[in-house]
Short mmCIF file of C-alpha atoms in Angstrom, two decimals:
data_model
loop_
_atom_site.label_atom_id
_atom_site.label_comp_id
_atom_site.label_asym_id
_atom_site.label_seq_id
_atom_site.Cartn_x
_atom_site.Cartn_y
_atom_site.Cartn_z
CA MET A 1327 135.30 30.22 132.17
CA LEU A 1328 138.97 31.90 132.06
CA LYS A 1329 139.61 31.73 128.20
CA LEU A 1330 135.71 33.39 128.44
CA ARG A 1331 137.22 36.37 131.36
CA LYS A 1332 140.55 36.70 129.42
CA LYS A 1333 138.90 37.21 126.38
CA LEU A 1334 135.93 39.50 128.10
CA GLY A 1335 139.52 41.14 129.25
CA GLU A 1336 140.04 42.50 126.29
CA TYR A 1337 137.44 44.68 126.57
CA GLN A 1338 136.95 46.91 129.65
CA GLU A 1339 138.50 50.20 128.47
CA ILE A 1340 135.02 49.61 126.51
CA TYR A 1341 132.98 49.12 129.25
CA TYR A 1342 134.03 51.20 132.15
CA MET A 1343 133.85 53.74 128.65
CA ILE A 1344 130.57 53.15 128.80
CA PHE A 1345 129.54 53.74 131.99
CA LEU A 1346 131.30 56.75 132.92
CA LEU A 1347 130.69 58.40 129.27
CA ALA A 1348 127.00 57.60 129.60
CA MET A 1349 126.22 59.43 132.97
CA THR A 1350 128.59 61.92 131.97
CA GLY A 1351 126.18 62.33 128.97
CA MET A 1352 122.93 62.11 131.38
CA THR A 1353 124.16 65.74 133.41
CA SER A 1354 125.11 67.24 130.15
CA ALA A 1355 122.36 67.29 128.93
CA GLY A 1356 121.02 68.18 131.58
CA ILE A 1357 119.43 65.16 133.05
CA ASN A 1358 119.76 64.41 136.47
CA SER A 1359 118.55 61.33 139.40
CA GLU A 1360 114.93 62.19 139.51
CA HIS A 1361 113.84 61.53 135.48
CA GLY A 1362 113.16 58.07 134.88
CA ILE A 1363 115.70 57.97 131.93
CA TYR A 1364 118.41 58.94 134.57
CA LYS A 1365 117.87 55.53 136.60
CA ILE A 1366 117.71 53.51 133.26
CA VAL A 1367 120.91 53.98 132.11
CA PHE A 1368 122.44 54.14 135.02
CA ALA A 1369 121.19 50.75 135.84
CA ALA A 1370 122.37 49.94 132.37
CA GLY A 1371 125.69 51.81 133.25
CA THR A 1372 126.45 50.07 136.21
CA VAL A 1373 125.71 46.38 134.81
CA PHE A 1374 128.67 47.19 132.27
CA LEU A 1375 131.00 48.57 135.06
CA LEU A 1376 130.82 45.50 136.69
CA LEU A 1377 130.93 43.54 134.49
CA LYS A 1378 134.68 45.45 133.60
CA MET A 1379 135.43 44.77 137.92
CA ALA A 1380 135.08 41.66 137.42
CA VAL A 1381 137.44 41.37 134.53
CA THR A 1382 139.57 43.26 136.20
CA ASP A 1383 142.18 41.43 138.91
CA PHE A 1384 143.02 43.95 140.74
CA ALA A 1385 145.84 42.62 144.20
CA LEU A 1386 144.60 42.63 147.52
CA ARG A 1387 145.27 45.76 148.92
CA GLU A 1388 143.11 47.04 146.11
CA LEU A 1389 140.59 45.35 147.57
CA ILE A 1390 141.18 45.92 150.85
CA LEU A 1391 140.91 49.75 150.53
CA MET A 1392 137.85 49.13 147.73
CA ALA A 1393 135.75 47.34 150.81
CA LEU A 1394 136.34 49.82 153.31
CA LEU A 1395 135.50 52.60 151.13
CA THR A 1396 132.39 51.10 149.94
CA ILE A 1397 131.62 49.54 153.86
CA LEU A 1398 131.80 53.67 154.90
CA LEU A 1399 129.92 54.86 151.87
CA GLY A 1400 126.83 52.05 152.48
CA ALA A 1401 126.50 53.20 155.89
CA ASN A 1402 126.06 57.05 155.41
CA LEU A 1403 123.68 55.53 152.58
CA LEU A 1404 121.72 53.29 154.60
CA ARG A 1405 121.89 56.17 157.08
CA ASN A 1406 121.04 59.57 155.14
CA GLY A 1407 120.37 59.07 151.53
CA GLU A 1408 123.18 59.96 150.66
CA LYS A 1409 125.08 59.44 147.45
CA THR A 1410 127.15 61.29 145.81
CA LEU A 1411 129.98 60.18 146.12
CA ILE A 1412 129.20 56.41 146.07
CA LEU A 1413 129.37 57.21 142.50
CA THR A 1414 131.70 59.04 142.53
CA ALA A 1415 133.51 55.92 144.04
CA MET A 1416 132.75 54.23 141.08
CA GLY A 1417 134.01 56.35 138.98
CA ILE A 1418 137.17 55.89 140.69
CA PHE A 1419 137.43 52.34 141.88
CA GLY A 1420 136.28 51.33 137.53
CA ALA A 1421 139.61 53.28 135.62
CA LYS A 1422 142.55 50.90 136.58
CA ASN A 1423 143.95 49.66 133.47
CA VAL A 1424 142.54 52.19 132.06
CA SER A 1425 143.88 55.32 129.16
CA LEU A 1426 142.05 58.08 131.50
CA GLU A 1427 144.01 60.30 128.16
CA LYS A 1428 142.16 59.06 126.46
CA VAL A 1429 138.47 59.22 128.43
CA LEU A 1430 139.27 62.82 129.31
CA LYS A 1431 139.48 63.06 125.03
CA TYR A 1432 135.96 61.21 124.53
CA ALA A 1433 134.22 63.17 127.80
CA PHE A 1434 135.82 66.02 126.51
CA TRP A 1435 134.15 65.71 122.58
CA LEU A 1436 130.43 63.93 123.96
CA LYS A 1437 129.74 67.13 127.17
CA ALA A 1438 131.59 69.80 124.49
CA ALA A 1439 128.30 68.62 121.40
CA LEU A 1440 125.34 67.74 124.35
CA THR A 1441 126.04 70.70 125.96
CA ALA A 1442 126.72 73.34 123.18
CA GLY A 1443 123.17 70.67 121.14
CA THR A 1444 121.27 70.77 124.94
CA LEU A 1445 122.08 75.30 124.11
CA VAL A 1446 120.53 75.45 120.51
CA LEU A 1447 117.52 72.98 120.81
CA ALA A 1448 116.59 74.93 124.63
CA ALA A 1449 116.84 78.24 122.33
CA VAL A 1450 114.79 77.71 119.78
CA GLY A 1451 112.44 75.93 121.13
CA VAL A 1452 112.81 72.00 121.22
CA ILE A 1453 113.21 71.11 124.74
CA GLU A 1454 111.90 73.27 127.23
CA ASN A 1455 113.29 77.05 128.24
CA THR A 1456 112.43 77.99 132.05
CA ALA A 1457 112.67 80.59 133.83
CA MET A 1458 114.17 81.64 137.32
CA LEU A 1459 113.66 84.39 139.85
CA LEU A 1460 117.27 85.01 141.83
CA PRO A 1461 118.57 87.26 143.84
CA LYS A 1462 121.80 89.35 141.74
CA GLY A 1463 123.01 91.24 144.13
CA SER A 1464 120.47 93.89 145.42
CA GLU A 1465 117.70 92.93 142.88
CA VAL A 1466 116.35 89.66 141.92
CA VAL A 1467 116.36 89.32 137.89
CA GLU A 1468 114.91 86.20 135.58
CA ILE A 1469 117.26 84.11 134.34
CA TYR A 1470 116.49 81.46 131.77
CA CYS A 1471 117.38 77.71 132.03
CA PHE A 1472 118.01 76.24 128.40
CA GLY A 1473 117.90 73.08 129.40
CA TYR A 1474 119.50 72.74 132.62
CA TYR A 1475 116.91 72.47 136.12
CA HIS A 1476 119.32 75.85 137.04
CA PRO A 1477 121.41 78.08 135.01
CA ASN A 1478 124.61 78.13 137.20
CA MET A 1479 123.74 74.89 135.64
CA ALA A 1480 124.28 75.75 131.75
CA PHE A 1481 127.38 77.38 133.13
CA ALA A 1482 129.00 74.99 134.63
CA ASN A 1483 127.86 72.34 131.63
CA ILE A 1484 130.12 75.55 129.27
CA PHE A 1485 132.72 76.08 132.50
CA THR A 1486 133.62 71.50 132.30
CA VAL A 1487 133.57 71.94 129.00
CA LEU A 1488 136.77 73.99 128.27
CA LEU A 1489 138.14 73.17 131.92
CA LEU A 1490 138.26 69.94 129.45
CA ALA A 1491 140.22 71.38 126.44
CA ILE A 1492 142.74 72.27 128.89
CA ILE A 1493 143.75 69.12 130.04
CA VAL A 1494 143.07 67.28 127.74
CA TYR A 1495 145.07 68.96 125.16
CA GLY A 1496 147.47 71.38 127.29
CA ASP A 1497 150.53 72.67 125.77
CA ARG A 1498 149.19 72.67 121.99
CA LEU A 1499 146.45 75.35 122.43
CA LYS A 1500 147.81 79.15 122.38
CA TRP A 1501 146.51 82.26 123.06
CA TYR A 1502 144.58 82.26 120.23
CA VAL A 1503 142.03 79.47 121.80
CA TYR A 1504 142.25 80.44 125.39
CA GLY A 1505 141.00 83.95 124.52
CA ILE A 1506 137.76 82.64 122.37
CA PHE A 1507 136.91 80.61 125.74
CA THR A 1508 136.96 83.33 127.57
CA ALA A 1509 134.48 85.21 125.05
CA ILE A 1510 132.40 81.69 126.19
CA ILE A 1511 132.86 82.88 129.12
CA LEU A 1512 131.15 86.10 129.67
CA ALA A 1513 128.69 85.19 126.86
CA ALA A 1514 127.50 83.14 129.19
CA TYR A 1515 128.23 85.12 132.68
CA LYS A 1516 125.70 87.69 130.22
CA VAL A 1517 123.24 85.04 130.09
CA PHE A 1518 123.29 82.86 133.19
CA VAL A 1519 124.78 85.68 135.27
CA CYS A 1520 126.85 82.96 136.96
CA ARG A 1521 129.18 85.61 138.58
CA THR A 1522 131.82 81.89 140.88
CA GLY A 1523 131.77 80.53 137.02
CA LEU A 1524 132.82 84.14 135.92
CA LEU A 1525 135.60 83.90 138.93
CA ILE A 1526 136.71 80.95 138.36
CA TRP A 1527 137.31 81.26 135.32
CA GLY A 1528 139.46 83.82 135.24
CA GLY A 1529 141.18 81.77 138.55
CA LEU A 1530 142.71 79.15 136.17
CA CYS A 1531 142.82 81.21 132.89
CA LEU A 1532 146.42 82.80 135.26
CA MET A 1533 146.29 79.22 136.70
CA VAL A 1534 147.77 78.22 133.21
CA LEU A 1535 149.34 81.98 133.03
CA GLY A 1536 151.45 81.48 136.00
CA TYR A 1537 152.46 77.68 134.84
CA ARG A 1538 153.41 78.65 131.47
CA ALA A 1539 155.40 81.77 132.75
CA VAL A 1540 157.15 79.94 135.99
CA ARG A 1541 158.26 76.79 133.50
CA HIS A 1542 160.79 79.45 131.21
CA PHE A 1543 162.81 79.71 134.29
CA LYS A 1544 162.36 75.89 135.61
CA TRP A 1545 160.47 76.85 138.03
CA GLU A 1546 157.56 74.41 137.34
CA LYS A 1547 157.73 72.13 139.36
CA ILE A 1548 158.08 74.70 142.63
CA TYR A 1549 154.89 76.53 141.65
CA MET A 1550 152.69 73.29 141.05
CA THR A 1551 153.91 71.87 144.06
CA LEU A 1552 151.62 75.05 145.99
CA PHE A 1553 149.36 72.91 144.86
CA LEU A 1554 148.76 70.97 147.02
CA ALA A 1555 148.10 73.77 149.25
CA ILE A 1556 145.16 74.48 148.33
CA PRO A 1557 142.65 72.12 149.35
CA VAL A 1558 144.45 72.32 152.68
CA VAL A 1559 142.92 76.26 153.21
CA LEU A 1560 139.94 75.56 151.12
CA ALA A 1561 139.31 73.63 153.81
CA ALA A 1562 140.41 75.85 157.06
CA LEU A 1563 138.38 78.54 156.23
CA THR A 1564 135.13 77.00 155.02
CA LEU A 1565 136.19 75.92 159.31
CA ILE A 1566 136.60 78.87 160.43
CA LEU A 1567 134.39 80.95 159.21
CA PRO A 1568 131.47 80.46 160.55
CA MET A 1569 132.59 80.96 163.90
CA TRP A 1570 134.65 83.88 163.14
CA LEU A 1571 130.87 84.85 161.59
CA ARG A 1572 130.13 84.12 165.54
CA THR A 1573 132.08 86.81 167.09
CA GLY A 1574 130.17 89.37 165.26
CA ALA A 1575 133.58 91.03 163.26
CA GLU A 1576 132.66 93.07 160.43
CA SER A 1577 134.69 91.59 157.97
CA ALA A 1578 133.54 88.45 158.73
CA ALA A 1579 130.31 89.46 157.81
CA LYS A 1580 131.48 91.20 154.83
CA ILE A 1581 132.71 87.82 153.51
CA ASN A 1582 129.64 85.99 154.43
CA TYR A 1583 128.31 89.17 152.74
CA LEU A 1584 130.30 88.34 148.86
CA LEU A 1585 129.76 84.58 148.83
CA THR A 1586 126.07 85.42 148.97
CA GLY A 1587 125.18 83.99 153.12
CA ARG A 1588 126.87 80.53 152.27
CA VAL A 1589 128.80 81.24 155.45
CA TRP A 1590 125.53 82.35 158.11
CA HIS A 1591 124.18 78.54 156.13
CA MET A 1592 126.82 76.72 157.02
CA ASP A 1593 127.55 78.64 160.72
CA LEU A 1594 123.10 76.66 161.34
CA PHE A 1595 124.08 73.28 160.98
CA TRP A 1596 127.88 73.76 162.85
CA ASP A 1597 126.64 71.99 165.87
CA ASN A 1598 125.81 69.57 164.10
CA ILE A 1599 129.22 68.07 162.54
CA ARG A 1600 131.02 68.40 166.16
CA GLY A 1601 132.46 64.90 166.78
CA LEU A 1602 130.51 63.63 163.66
CA LEU A 1603 131.83 60.00 162.34
CA LEU A 1604 129.04 59.77 159.58
CA GLY A 1605 126.46 61.84 157.78
CA CYS A 1606 124.24 63.70 159.97
CA VAL A 1607 120.32 62.97 159.60
CA PRO A 1608 118.50 64.16 157.78
CA ARG A 1609 120.96 65.78 155.11
CA GLU A 1610 121.37 69.14 153.93
CA SER A 1611 122.79 70.54 151.36
CA PHE A 1612 125.26 72.82 150.89
CA ASP A 1613 126.47 75.49 148.47
CA SER A 1614 130.19 74.13 149.51
CA MET A 1615 131.81 70.54 148.74
CA TYR A 1616 133.86 70.71 151.38
CA PHE A 1617 130.73 71.29 154.36
CA ASN A 1618 128.86 69.31 152.41
CA LEU A 1619 131.12 66.45 152.30
CA LEU A 1620 131.51 67.10 156.00
CA TYR A 1621 127.85 67.67 156.97
CA ASN A 1622 126.74 64.56 154.78
CA TYR A 1623 129.27 61.78 155.13
CA GLY A 1624 131.08 62.81 158.88
CA TRP A 1625 134.88 63.56 159.50
CA PRO A 1626 136.81 60.00 158.63
CA LEU A 1627 135.40 60.28 154.43
CA PHE A 1628 136.11 64.04 155.58
CA ILE A 1629 139.60 63.38 156.39
CA LEU A 1630 139.96 60.62 154.27
CA CYS A 1631 138.72 62.26 150.73
CA LEU A 1632 141.22 65.83 151.35
CA VAL A 1633 144.15 63.66 151.96
CA ALA A 1634 143.05 61.25 148.81
CA TYR A 1635 142.26 64.63 146.89
CA CYS A 1636 145.57 66.31 148.02
CA ALA A 1637 147.50 63.44 147.44
CA GLY A 1638 146.02 63.49 143.58
CA ILE A 1639 147.43 66.56 143.19
CA TRP A 1640 151.46 65.30 144.33
CA TYR A 1641 150.63 62.01 141.84
CA CYS A 1642 149.69 64.09 139.15
CA ASN A 1643 152.59 65.93 139.65
CA ARG A 1644 154.78 63.32 140.28
CA LYS A 1645 153.90 61.82 137.01
CA LYS A 1646 153.92 65.87 135.03
CA ASN A 1647 151.05 65.47 134.13
CA TYR A 1648 150.82 69.91 135.26
CA TYR A 1649 147.25 70.68 133.90
CA GLY A 1650 146.10 67.81 134.92
CA THR A 1651 146.97 69.91 138.81
CA ILE A 1652 145.60 72.35 137.36
CA GLY A 1653 142.75 71.23 136.73
CA LEU A 1654 142.37 69.81 139.87
CA GLY A 1655 143.34 72.88 141.77
CA ILE A 1656 140.52 75.16 140.11
CA MET A 1657 138.03 72.23 140.58
CA ALA A 1658 139.26 72.83 144.47
CA VAL A 1659 138.46 76.07 144.60
CA TYR A 1660 134.95 76.50 142.68
CA GLY A 1661 134.04 73.67 145.70
CA PHE A 1662 134.78 76.48 148.15
CA MET A 1663 131.61 77.70 146.47
CA GLU A 1664 129.61 74.98 144.51
CA LEU A 1665 128.16 71.24 145.54
CA LEU A 1666 128.65 70.68 141.83
CA PRO A 1667 132.87 69.21 142.47
CA LEU A 1668 132.46 66.85 144.62
CA SER A 1669 130.82 65.00 141.62
CA VAL A 1670 132.99 63.03 139.05
CA LEU A 1671 130.56 63.52 136.36
CA TRP A 1672 131.38 67.48 137.08
CA ASN A 1673 135.03 66.82 138.60
CA LEU A 1674 136.35 64.80 136.02
CA PRO A 1675 139.52 65.17 137.52
CA LEU A 1676 139.42 63.45 140.10
CA LEU A 1677 139.89 60.20 138.61
CA TYR A 1678 143.45 60.43 138.46
CA LEU A 1679 142.76 59.34 142.08
CA ALA A 1680 142.93 55.95 140.97
CA TRP A 1681 146.40 56.95 140.47
CA ILE A 1682 146.98 56.71 143.99
CA LEU A 1683 144.77 53.41 143.98
CA PHE A 1684 146.37 51.52 141.88
CA LYS A 1685 149.54 52.99 141.48
CA GLU A 1686 149.84 53.79 138.82
CA ARG A 1687 152.52 53.62 137.01
CA ARG A 1688 152.19 54.42 132.65
CA ALA A 1689 153.39 57.95 131.89
CA THR A 1690 151.89 60.56 130.04
CA ASN A 1691 152.01 61.85 126.49
CA GLU A 1692 153.48 64.72 127.99
CA GLN A 1693 155.49 63.45 131.01
CA LEU A 1694 156.69 60.91 127.36
CA GLN A 1695 157.15 64.26 125.59
CA GLN A 1696 159.23 65.69 128.41
CA GLU A 1697 161.40 63.23 128.97
CA ILE A 1698 162.58 62.77 124.85
CA SER A 1699 163.67 66.47 125.39
CA ASP A 1700 164.69 66.46 128.79
CA HIS A 1701 167.87 63.18 126.67
#
């Protein structure tokens, strides 16, 4: 039996990739959890994930932490049916002894191929291309979904592909590549009218520009340390803005308008979060990763996830995986205005949190190259 386990253990990275890439492929192709094929793929992928974990040696500390998180998430699932974080936890729990660089590289190419394929097939009429009437500013606009259940999902897939390219290839991407990427984003904005995504892309470009600029002065450690404040500040703003709106302040009302009513929506449910240990019943969806996490999971998991997110940024900095830090940082900003970054299938940099859980000590390629150049 031990020999069989050892033999199977030689392929544990493959088992994990089958699970993660299969689930990533579902979102990339516009197939959500309501589809029967999604449920079949999830069930099959989970079998491979369980096999991977069965042949992985975990330390006692790791088993205890995973058990506690599973109990919390399971209790919350039974309470209100919220399951987004369960899939994220599965992705992180299974990432021990796995090369995240390799996972992200394969995820990038798979997501790029399936996203492009879905958009093209919808454009030529092979798959359904439904339209939605959505408010944009002072008017209602008809926007096509191109194979996805919402135009924002199509834009988010395109953005995620480009973000993964930046994380995976880092300094190998020249400035003209960013010009091409920006042209793609502008074209996507013209089709899907996703202002949030356009702003986030601008923020991402500024983050990369800042990193490459400060690196010339050897200030990158100071610059990247600032990223630790991003999720904390945005989480605090998420909690403060609804209370500020209640005061009737004109500036708060203007912020709510710029955020297309997100603050007002959170204010409607603000009184329910006081002293909340587990998620509210029934659950509610918010266009904010932070408030959605707090409302649907309660304060303990909200604080735990916030600390873990900051720890992930810190550990990426420690390993000099600065493009990983940028990925986590920009998705933290994205999460201020969207729910998607709560899921590891959209926010793949969340996999770096496995480095914290499992105290991963393998150096990244960027770190190895830096250490060689230092000597």
